[in-house]
Coordinates of C-alpha atoms in Angstrom, one line a residue:
V266 CA 22.6 13.1 0.0
H267 CA 20.4 16.4 -0.1
P268 CA 17.5 17.6 2.2
D269 CA 15.3 17.6 -0.9
G270 CA 15.8 13.9 -1.1
R271 CA 14.7 12.4 2.4
G272 CA 12.8 9.2 2.1
F273 CA 11.3 9.2 5.7
N274 CA 11.4 10.9 8.8
N275 CA 14.7 10.6 11.0
Q276 CA 16.5 9.1 8.1
L277 CA 20.2 9.8 8.5
G278 CA 22.0 12.3 6.4
I279 CA 25.2 13.0 4.8
Y280 CA 24.4 16.3 2.9
E281 CA 26.5 18.6 5.2
D282 CA 29.8 18.8 6.7
R283 CA 28.2 19.2 10.3
L284 CA 26.9 15.5 10.1
I285 CA 30.5 14.1 9.6
P286 CA 31.3 14.0 13.4
G287 CA 28.1 11.9 14.2
L288 CA 29.0 9.4 11.3
E289 CA 32.5 9.1 12.6
Q290 CA 31.2 8.1 15.8
L291 CA 28.9 5.4 13.8
T292 CA 31.8 4.0 11.8
A293 CA 34.0 3.9 15.0
G294 CA 31.4 1.7 16.8
I295 CA 31.1 -0.6 14.0
Q296 CA 34.5 -1.2 12.5
P297 CA 36.1 -3.1 15.5
H298 CA 33.7 -5.8 14.3
C299 CA 33.5 -5.5 10.6
P300 CA 33.9 -3.1 7.8
V301 CA 31.0 -0.8 7.3
G302 CA 29.7 0.9 4.0
V303 CA 27.1 3.6 3.9
Q304 CA 24.2 3.7 1.3
L305 CA 23.8 7.0 -0.5
S306 CA 20.3 7.8 -1.7
F307 CA 17.9 10.6 -2.8
K308 CA 14.1 10.1 -2.7
S309 CA 12.4 12.2 -5.2
I310 CA 8.8 11.9 -3.6
S311 CA 6.0 12.7 -6.0
R312 CA 8.4 14.1 -8.5
M313 CA 8.8 12.1 -11.8
P314 CA 11.9 12.2 -13.8
E315 CA 10.3 14.9 -16.5
T316 CA 9.8 17.7 -13.9
F317 CA 13.7 17.9 -13.1
S318 CA 15.6 20.7 -15.1
L319 CA 19.1 19.8 -16.3
E320 CA 20.3 22.2 -13.6
E321 CA 18.7 20.2 -10.9
I322 CA 20.0 17.0 -12.4
S323 CA 23.7 18.3 -12.0
R324 CA 23.1 19.6 -8.6
Y325 CA 21.7 16.5 -7.3
C326 CA 24.5 14.5 -9.1
Q327 CA 27.0 16.4 -7.3
A328 CA 25.2 15.9 -4.1
F329 CA 25.8 12.1 -4.4
A330 CA 29.6 12.9 -5.1
Q331 CA 29.8 15.4 -2.2
G332 CA 28.1 12.7 -0.1
A333 CA 30.9 10.0 -1.0
V334 CA 33.5 12.8 0.0
R335 CA 31.9 13.0 3.5
A336 CA 31.7 9.2 3.6
K337 CA 35.3 8.9 3.0
K338 CA 36.2 11.5 5.7
A339 CA 33.8 9.7 8.1
G340 CA 35.8 6.7 7.9
F341 CA 33.4 4.4 5.9
D342 CA 34.9 1.5 3.9
A343 CA 32.3 1.3 1.1
V344 CA 29.9 3.6 -0.7
E345 CA 26.6 1.9 -2.3
L346 CA 24.5 3.8 -4.6
H347 CA 20.5 3.3 -4.0
A348 CA 19.2 2.9 -7.7
C349 CA 16.2 0.9 -6.9
H350 CA 12.8 0.7 -5.0
D351 CA 11.4 4.1 -6.1
Y352 CA 14.4 6.4 -5.5
W353 CA 15.5 9.1 -7.9
L354 CA 18.3 6.9 -9.6
N355 CA 15.6 4.0 -10.1
Y356 CA 13.1 6.7 -11.3
F357 CA 15.4 7.6 -14.3
L358 CA 16.4 4.2 -15.2
S359 CA 12.8 2.7 -15.1
P360 CA 10.7 3.0 -18.2
H361 CA 7.7 2.9 -15.9
F362 CA 8.7 6.1 -14.3
N363 CA 10.8 7.9 -16.9
H364 CA 9.0 9.5 -19.6
R365 CA 11.6 12.2 -20.7
S366 CA 12.1 12.8 -24.5
D367 CA 15.7 14.2 -24.1
A368 CA 19.0 12.7 -23.6
Y369 CA 18.0 11.2 -20.1
G370 CA 15.0 9.2 -21.4
G371 CA 13.9 6.9 -24.1
S372 CA 16.2 4.3 -24.9
L373 CA 17.8 1.9 -22.2
E374 CA 21.3 3.7 -22.7
N375 CA 19.7 7.2 -22.2
R376 CA 17.9 6.3 -19.2
F377 CA 21.0 4.6 -17.9
R378 CA 23.0 8.2 -18.2
L379 CA 22.0 9.7 -14.9
L380 CA 23.3 6.6 -13.0
R381 CA 26.4 6.6 -15.2
E382 CA 27.1 10.3 -14.4
V383 CA 26.6 9.7 -10.6
V384 CA 29.0 6.6 -10.7
L385 CA 31.7 8.6 -12.4
A386 CA 31.2 11.7 -10.1
V387 CA 31.1 9.6 -7.1
R388 CA 34.5 7.6 -8.2
E389 CA 36.2 10.7 -9.1
A390 CA 35.3 12.5 -5.9
M391 CA 36.1 9.9 -3.5
G392 CA 39.1 8.1 -5.1
Q393 CA 39.8 4.3 -5.4
E394 CA 40.1 3.6 -1.7
L395 CA 36.5 3.0 -1.0
A396 CA 34.6 0.1 -2.4
L397 CA 31.7 1.1 -4.9
G398 CA 28.5 -0.8 -5.0
V399 CA 25.2 -0.2 -6.9
R400 CA 21.7 -1.7 -5.9
L401 CA 19.5 -2.3 -8.4
S402 CA 15.8 -3.2 -9.0
L403 CA 16.4 -6.1 -11.5
D404 CA 12.8 -6.6 -12.0
E405 CA 10.0 -4.2 -11.2
F406 CA 7.2 -6.5 -11.6
V407 CA 5.2 -4.4 -13.7
D408 CA 4.3 -4.8 -17.2
D409 CA 6.1 -1.5 -18.3
G410 CA 8.9 -1.6 -15.8
L411 CA 12.4 -2.8 -15.7
K412 CA 13.1 -6.4 -16.8
P413 CA 16.1 -8.7 -16.1
F414 CA 17.4 -8.5 -19.8
E415 CA 17.7 -4.7 -19.3
T416 CA 19.1 -4.8 -15.7
T417 CA 21.7 -7.2 -16.4
Q418 CA 23.0 -5.0 -19.4
V419 CA 23.0 -2.1 -16.8
G420 CA 25.2 -4.3 -14.5
V421 CA 27.6 -5.2 -17.4
W422 CA 27.9 -1.3 -18.0
L423 CA 28.4 -0.7 -14.3
E424 CA 31.2 -3.4 -14.2
A425 CA 32.8 -1.6 -17.1
L426 CA 32.8 1.9 -15.2
G427 CA 34.7 0.2 -12.3
V428 CA 31.8 -0.5 -9.8
D429 CA 33.2 -3.1 -7.4
Y430 CA 29.8 -5.0 -6.5
L431 CA 26.0 -5.1 -7.3
S432 CA 23.2 -5.8 -5.0
A433 CA 20.4 -7.6 -6.8
S434 CA 16.7 -6.5 -5.4
G435 CA 13.6 -6.4 -7.1
G436 CA 10.3 -4.4 -7.0
I437 CA 9.0 -0.9 -6.5
G438 CA 6.3 0.8 -4.4
L439 CA 3.5 -0.7 -6.3
T440 CA 5.2 -4.3 -5.9
Q441 CA 6.5 -3.7 -2.3
H442 CA 5.9 -7.3 -1.5
R443 CA 8.7 -8.3 -3.8
M444 CA 11.2 -5.7 -2.3
S445 CA 10.2 -6.4 1.4
P446 CA 9.0 -9.8 1.2
P447 CA 6.3 -10.3 3.9
M448 CA 5.5 -13.6 5.5
E449 CA 3.3 -14.5 2.5
V450 CA 6.2 -14.6 0.1
E451 CA 8.7 -17.6 0.0
R452 CA 12.1 -17.0 1.4
G453 CA 14.6 -16.3 -1.4
S454 CA 12.1 -15.4 -3.9
L455 CA 14.7 -12.9 -5.4
L456 CA 17.7 -15.0 -5.8
P457 CA 16.9 -16.2 -9.4
L458 CA 17.6 -12.4 -10.2
A459 CA 20.9 -12.4 -8.4
R460 CA 21.8 -15.6 -10.1
A461 CA 20.9 -14.1 -13.7
L462 CA 23.0 -10.9 -12.9
K463 CA 25.9 -13.1 -11.6
Q464 CA 26.0 -15.0 -14.9
A465 CA 26.3 -11.7 -16.8
V466 CA 29.2 -9.9 -14.7
G467 CA 32.4 -10.8 -13.4
I468 CA 32.1 -8.7 -10.0
P469 CA 30.6 -10.0 -6.8
V470 CA 26.7 -10.0 -6.7
I471 CA 24.7 -9.5 -3.5
G472 CA 21.4 -11.6 -3.1
V473 CA 18.6 -10.2 -1.1
G474 CA 15.0 -11.1 -0.4
R475 CA 13.6 -12.6 2.9
L476 CA 16.9 -14.6 3.5
D477 CA 15.8 -14.4 7.2
R478 CA 17.1 -17.9 8.4
P479 CA 20.7 -18.8 8.5
E480 CA 20.1 -21.9 6.4
V481 CA 18.6 -19.9 3.7
M482 CA 21.5 -17.4 3.6
R483 CA 24.2 -20.2 3.5
S484 CA 22.6 -21.9 0.6
A485 CA 22.1 -18.9 -1.5
V486 CA 26.0 -18.6 -1.6
A487 CA 26.6 -22.4 -1.6
N488 CA 24.1 -22.8 -4.5
G489 CA 25.8 -20.3 -6.5
D490 CA 22.8 -17.8 -6.6
A491 CA 25.0 -15.0 -5.2
D492 CA 28.5 -14.3 -3.9
M493 CA 27.0 -12.5 -0.6
A494 CA 23.8 -13.0 1.0
A495 CA 22.2 -10.0 2.8
V496 CA 19.4 -9.2 5.3
A497 CA 18.0 -6.0 6.8
R498 CA 14.8 -6.9 9.0
S499 CA 16.6 -9.8 10.6
L500 CA 19.0 -7.5 12.0
I501 CA 16.2 -5.4 13.6
A502 CA 14.9 -8.7 15.2
D503 CA 18.2 -9.9 16.2
P504 CA 21.2 -7.4 16.0
A505 CA 23.5 -10.3 16.6
Y506 CA 22.2 -12.3 13.5
A507 CA 25.3 -12.2 11.3
V508 CA 27.4 -13.2 14.3
K509 CA 25.2 -15.9 15.5
T510 CA 24.9 -17.3 11.9
L511 CA 28.8 -17.3 11.5
Q512 CA 29.2 -19.0 14.8
N513 CA 26.4 -21.7 13.9
R514 CA 24.3 -20.6 16.9
D515 CA 21.3 -20.7 14.6
S516 CA 18.8 -21.7 17.6
D517 CA 19.9 -18.5 19.6
I518 CA 18.6 -16.2 16.9
R519 CA 15.5 -14.0 17.6
P520 CA 13.6 -14.9 14.5
C521 CA 12.3 -12.0 12.1
V522 CA 8.6 -12.8 11.4
A523 CA 8.5 -10.8 8.3
C524 CA 5.4 -8.9 9.6
N525 CA 6.9 -5.7 8.1
F526 CA 5.7 -3.8 11.4
C527 CA 9.1 -2.0 11.0
L528 CA 8.1 -0.9 7.6
L529 CA 4.6 0.3 8.9
R530 CA 6.4 2.4 11.8
L531 CA 8.8 4.1 9.0
H532 CA 5.9 4.8 6.6
Q533 CA 3.7 6.3 9.4
G534 CA 6.7 8.5 10.3
Q535 CA 7.2 7.0 13.6
A536 CA 10.6 5.6 15.2
L537 CA 11.6 2.2 13.9
R538 CA 10.3 -0.5 16.3
C539 CA 10.0 -4.4 16.0
A540 CA 7.2 -6.8 16.9
V541 CA 9.5 -9.2 18.3
N542 CA 12.4 -7.3 19.5
P543 CA 11.5 -4.7 22.4
R544 CA 14.7 -3.3 22.5
A545 CA 14.8 -2.3 18.8
G546 CA 15.2 1.5 18.7
R547 CA 15.6 1.7 22.5
E548 CA 19.1 0.1 22.7
S549 CA 20.3 3.0 24.6
K550 CA 18.1 1.8 27.7
S551 CA 20.5 -0.2 29.8
F552 CA 19.9 -3.8 30.5
T553 CA 21.4 -3.8 33.9
P554 CA 21.7 -6.8 36.6
L555 CA 19.7 -6.5 39.6
T556 CA 21.7 -5.6 42.9
R557 CA 19.5 -7.7 45.0
D558 CA 17.8 -11.0 45.2
I559 CA 14.2 -10.8 44.1
Y560 CA 11.8 -13.7 43.6
T561 CA 9.1 -12.9 41.1
V562 CA 6.0 -14.9 39.9
V563 CA 4.3 -14.6 36.5
V564 CA 0.9 -16.0 35.8
G565 CA 0.3 -16.6 31.9
G566 CA 2.6 -17.8 29.3
G567 CA 1.7 -15.9 26.4
P568 CA 3.8 -13.3 24.5
A569 CA 3.8 -10.8 27.3
G570 CA 4.5 -13.4 30.3
L571 CA 7.1 -15.0 28.4
S572 CA 8.8 -11.7 27.6
Y573 CA 8.8 -10.7 31.4
A574 CA 10.1 -14.0 32.5
A575 CA 12.9 -14.0 30.2
A576 CA 13.9 -10.5 30.7
A577 CA 13.7 -10.5 34.5
A578 CA 15.5 -13.8 34.8
G579 CA 18.1 -12.3 32.6
R580 CA 18.7 -9.5 34.9
G581 CA 19.1 -12.1 37.7
A582 CA 15.9 -12.4 39.4
R583 CA 14.4 -15.6 40.4
V584 CA 11.3 -16.4 38.3
R585 CA 8.5 -18.9 38.5
L586 CA 6.2 -19.0 35.6
Y587 CA 2.5 -20.6 35.8
E588 CA 0.4 -21.3 32.3
R589 CA -2.8 -23.2 32.6
K590 CA -2.4 -24.7 29.2
A591 CA 0.0 -27.7 28.6
E592 CA 2.0 -25.5 26.2
L593 CA 3.4 -22.0 26.1
G594 CA 2.5 -19.3 23.6
G595 CA -0.9 -18.2 24.4
M596 CA -2.9 -16.6 21.7
V597 CA 0.2 -16.2 19.5
T598 CA -0.1 -20.2 18.9
V599 CA -3.6 -19.5 17.8
G600 CA -2.6 -16.7 15.8
A601 CA 0.0 -19.0 14.0
R602 CA -2.9 -21.1 12.5
P603 CA -4.0 -19.1 9.5
P604 CA -2.3 -19.3 6.4
F605 CA 1.2 -18.1 6.0
K606 CA 1.4 -17.5 9.9
D607 CA 3.2 -20.5 10.9
V608 CA 6.3 -18.2 11.2
L609 CA 5.1 -17.0 14.5
E610 CA 5.6 -20.4 15.9
D611 CA 9.3 -19.7 15.2
F612 CA 9.1 -17.0 17.6
I613 CA 7.2 -18.5 20.3
H614 CA 9.8 -21.3 20.3
H615 CA 12.5 -18.9 20.8
L616 CA 10.9 -17.1 23.7
S617 CA 9.9 -20.4 25.4
D618 CA 13.6 -21.6 24.7
A619 CA 15.0 -18.3 26.2
V620 CA 12.7 -18.9 29.4
Y621 CA 13.9 -22.3 30.0
A622 CA 17.5 -21.3 29.3
S623 CA 17.7 -18.5 31.8
G624 CA 16.3 -20.9 34.5
V625 CA 12.8 -19.9 34.9
D626 CA 10.7 -22.5 36.8
V627 CA 8.2 -23.0 34.1
R628 CA 4.9 -25.0 35.2
T629 CA 2.5 -25.6 32.6
G630 CA -0.9 -27.2 32.9
C631 CA -1.2 -25.5 36.1
E632 CA -4.0 -23.2 36.8
V633 CA -3.4 -20.9 40.1
N634 CA -5.9 -18.8 42.1
A635 CA -5.4 -16.1 44.5
E636 CA -4.7 -18.3 47.4
T637 CA -1.8 -20.0 45.5
L638 CA -0.1 -16.8 44.8
R639 CA -0.3 -15.6 48.3
K640 CA 1.5 -18.7 49.6
E641 CA 4.4 -17.8 47.0
S642 CA 5.6 -15.0 49.2
A643 CA 7.0 -13.3 46.0
H644 CA 8.6 -9.8 45.9
K645 CA 6.5 -9.2 42.7
V646 CA 3.4 -11.0 41.2
V647 CA 2.9 -10.3 37.5
I648 CA -0.6 -11.0 35.9
A649 CA -0.2 -11.9 32.2
T650 CA -3.5 -13.8 31.9
G651 CA -4.5 -12.3 28.4
A652 CA -7.7 -11.6 27.2
S653 CA -11.1 -13.4 26.1
P654 CA -12.6 -12.9 22.6
L655 CA -16.0 -11.0 22.7
I656 CA -19.5 -11.8 20.9
L657 CA -21.5 -9.0 20.4
P658 CA -24.8 -8.8 22.4
V659 CA -27.2 -8.5 19.7
D660 CA -30.6 -10.2 19.5
G661 CA -30.5 -14.0 19.1
A662 CA -26.7 -14.3 19.5
A663 CA -27.0 -15.7 23.1
Q664 CA -29.6 -18.2 22.1
S665 CA -27.8 -19.5 18.8
D666 CA -25.9 -22.6 18.8
R667 CA -24.1 -21.3 15.5
V668 CA -22.4 -18.6 17.4
C669 CA -18.6 -19.0 17.9
T670 CA -15.4 -16.9 17.9
A671 CA -12.6 -16.6 15.5
V672 CA -10.4 -18.2 18.5
D673 CA -12.9 -21.2 18.6
I674 CA -12.6 -21.7 14.9
L675 CA -8.8 -21.5 15.0
E676 CA -8.3 -23.6 18.0
A677 CA -10.7 -26.4 16.7
G678 CA -8.2 -27.2 14.1
S679 CA -10.4 -28.5 11.1
P680 CA -13.8 -26.8 11.0
P681 CA -16.3 -28.5 8.8
P682 CA -17.1 -27.2 5.2
G683 CA -20.1 -24.9 5.3
R684 CA -21.3 -21.3 5.0
Y685 CA -19.7 -18.8 7.3
L686 CA -20.6 -15.3 8.2
V687 CA -17.4 -13.6 9.9
I688 CA -18.4 -10.4 12.0
G689 CA -15.4 -8.0 12.1
G690 CA -12.8 -6.9 9.5
G691 CA -9.7 -6.3 11.5
A692 CA -6.6 -8.4 11.1
V693 CA -8.2 -11.6 13.0
G694 CA -11.4 -11.4 10.9
L695 CA -9.4 -11.3 7.6
E696 CA -7.1 -13.9 8.6
T697 CA -9.8 -16.1 10.0
A698 CA -11.8 -15.6 6.8
E699 CA -8.8 -17.1 4.8
Y700 CA -8.3 -20.1 7.3
L701 CA -12.0 -20.9 6.7
L702 CA -11.3 -20.5 2.9
F703 CA -8.5 -22.9 3.0
Q704 CA -10.6 -25.5 4.9
G705 CA -13.2 -25.4 2.3
G706 CA -15.7 -23.0 3.8
L707 CA -17.8 -20.4 1.8
V708 CA -17.1 -17.0 3.6
T709 CA -18.8 -13.7 3.8
L710 CA -17.3 -10.9 5.9
I711 CA -18.9 -7.9 7.3
E712 CA -17.4 -4.8 9.0
M713 CA -19.2 -2.0 10.3
T714 CA -16.6 0.7 9.6
G715 CA -15.2 1.5 6.0
T716 CA -11.9 0.2 7.0
I717 CA -10.5 -3.5 7.0
G718 CA -7.3 -4.8 8.3
S719 CA -6.5 -2.1 10.7
G720 CA -2.8 -2.6 12.1
L721 CA -1.6 -4.5 9.1
H722 CA 1.1 -3.2 7.0
A723 CA -0.3 -2.1 3.5
T724 CA 1.8 -4.7 1.4
R725 CA 0.4 -7.7 3.8
L726 CA -3.0 -6.2 3.7
R727 CA -3.2 -5.9 -0.1
L728 CA -1.9 -9.4 -0.8
L729 CA -4.5 -10.6 1.8
T730 CA -7.5 -8.9 0.4
D731 CA -6.5 -9.9 -3.0
R732 CA -6.3 -13.5 -2.1
L733 CA -9.9 -13.2 -0.4
Y734 CA -11.7 -11.4 -3.3
Q735 CA -10.0 -13.7 -5.9
S736 CA -11.4 -16.7 -3.9
G737 CA -14.9 -15.4 -3.8
V738 CA -15.2 -14.2 -0.3
S739 CA -17.7 -11.4 -0.3
V740 CA -16.3 -8.4 2.0
M741 CA -19.3 -6.1 3.3
K742 CA -18.0 -2.7 4.7
H743 CA -20.2 -0.2 6.3
T744 CA -22.4 -3.3 7.4
R745 CA -23.6 -3.6 11.1
L746 CA -25.0 -6.8 12.5
M747 CA -28.3 -6.2 13.9
S748 CA -29.8 -9.6 14.9
L749 CA -29.4 -13.4 14.5
D750 CA -32.3 -15.7 13.7
G751 CA -31.6 -19.3 12.8
G752 CA -29.1 -19.3 10.1
F753 CA -30.0 -15.8 8.9
A754 CA -28.4 -12.5 9.9
C755 CA -30.1 -9.0 10.0
V756 CA -27.6 -6.3 8.9
R757 CA -28.0 -2.7 8.5
K758 CA -26.0 -0.9 5.6
E759 CA -26.4 2.9 5.4
D760 CA -30.1 3.2 6.1
A761 CA -31.3 0.0 4.9
E762 CA -31.9 -3.1 6.9
F763 CA -31.9 -6.6 5.2
Q764 CA -31.3 -10.3 5.8
I765 CA -28.5 -12.1 4.5
G766 CA -28.0 -16.0 4.7
P767 CA -28.3 -18.8 5.6
Y768 CA -25.1 -19.5 7.3
D769 CA -23.9 -22.5 9.3
R770 CA -21.7 -20.6 11.6
F771 CA -21.5 -16.9 12.7
V772 CA -17.9 -16.2 13.5
F773 CA -17.1 -13.2 15.8
A774 CA -13.8 -11.4 15.5
V775 CA -14.8 -8.2 17.2
G776 CA -11.9 -7.7 19.7
S777 CA -11.5 -9.1 23.2
A778 CA -11.9 -8.1 26.9
S779 CA -9.1 -8.3 29.4
N780 CA -8.9 -11.5 31.8
N781 CA -7.9 -9.4 35.1
Q782 CA -10.3 -11.1 37.5
L783 CA -7.2 -12.8 39.2
A784 CA -5.5 -9.4 39.9
E785 CA -8.7 -8.1 41.2
A786 CA -8.9 -11.0 43.7
L787 CA -5.2 -10.3 45.1
D788 CA -4.7 -8.4 48.3
V789 CA -4.2 -4.8 47.7
E790 CA -0.9 -4.7 49.7
M791 CA 0.8 -7.4 47.3
N792 CA 3.3 -6.2 44.8
I793 CA 1.0 -6.7 41.7
E794 CA 1.5 -5.7 38.0
V795 CA -0.8 -6.4 35.1
I796 CA 0.7 -6.6 31.7
G797 CA -0.1 -7.6 28.2
D798 CA -3.9 -8.3 27.2
A799 CA -4.8 -8.7 30.8
R800 CA -4.0 -5.0 31.2
E801 CA -5.8 -4.0 27.7
P802 CA -6.1 -5.9 24.6
L803 CA -2.8 -5.4 22.8
S804 CA -1.0 -6.1 19.6
I805 CA 2.2 -8.8 19.7
Y806 CA 4.3 -5.9 19.7
E807 CA 2.8 -4.0 22.3
A808 CA 2.5 -7.4 24.7
V809 CA 6.3 -8.2 24.2
R810 CA 7.4 -4.6 24.9
D811 CA 4.8 -4.7 28.0
G812 CA 6.4 -7.7 29.3
H813 CA 10.0 -6.5 28.8
D814 CA 9.5 -3.2 30.4
A815 CA 8.0 -4.6 33.3
A816 CA 11.0 -6.5 33.8
M817 CA 13.1 -3.8 33.6
R818 CA 11.1 -1.9 36.4
L819 CA 12.2 -4.6 38.8

């Protein structure tokens, strides 16, 4: 509602009249399908409530009212006030943030004063035609923060002011795993807050909190937890999520895996993207049918190969896919083994189903060579043969029968209890350490740099490292492996070398090397493209996008 209150790069604004035409295009595009509301927000980054003068409070309060007027002019059907998750209205409402000693601080009634003034200003400015809602953090999950007994009272006051509905969220930045629950957090964990609020007020209450599967949404309403159920990240993974849910097309939904990659991008100031939906944020790029017959062969049934096959077949190509293993999924099936990551299996099942449904000729358990591909006479051959995990070439590693990779551990199923040294503190190393921990292992992890969990969203990283530390896993940063000798490892930390151990197994999680030998063996005159990890080791997001984009280039 004001340039001073932008929450992140590229956030939509409603703070000037010149923005109305673009917002009109937005509402015009959505309203043929459903009503559309706009959430009005002000993010007072790094400014606590006590730093705002009365004049500033009045100015920004009026910015909300003026934003509501523009919302009405732009054709929105509803306005929602963002009063949770570290935003300005939440700052004033929360005892955790609000340390003012005037009429805007202290008692709950005083802390509610700003929200009350904004609600009244917005309603007066826009009239009664638009619905007015408020989103609250009912529980901030910090000792000195808002508690449900306070926020349910706030809900009662808001209903008395004429607010039409309430949205029951939870958490603040310190407890972001509550407000944007990652895969580690149970689905529907915030619904008890919605139920408590629903019992206190007579207006509709929206329930939120990783309701990312249709059955969870339906049960939230059917069980009386909330009057409505809402999702955000699921609509990034599949924009048709709501339509498919209403039409009972549950199996057609591209599933959100709650990895919070979308939030990682926003927090890094980058354009929003999705790990499982390569078109998210790039919807304007056309998905056009092919105008001529194309036969294409893809080798490799991991995320890149499956993404390519589904998109190519979707455009009308004839596609054959070879996968040497008996099942599709590649390294994602291995990546789904650590605790809480089984949600990745949903995504691989979706991709596999899409490949079969689009008519791709899938041949599993079939390892091909260059001669096989020459006989195919394909217009295009796509190599998606993945990558193989590396083992550091340190003294003693090649001769040791205790050396393995994280992939070996995860593929084995049930590693025996014992003492494990995990080498590498990236996401794979941390998740493998936790997997071993759950299997009864005693784990030490070393990382040569000072950073662990690179590529993980901060919320997931914090939860994962907290679990490791609380379970007794020793994490040694700035520690380089020098050599192995029997069950002992010689490591260097700063300028000192010393021995640690003994260990039953040394587990390397230090990256991968591309498997592109097949591409190198093919004739240069053939139309070949190498994608995914076979081109260079990539994340699941990059692999899925790589496959999709290769299909778009057909």
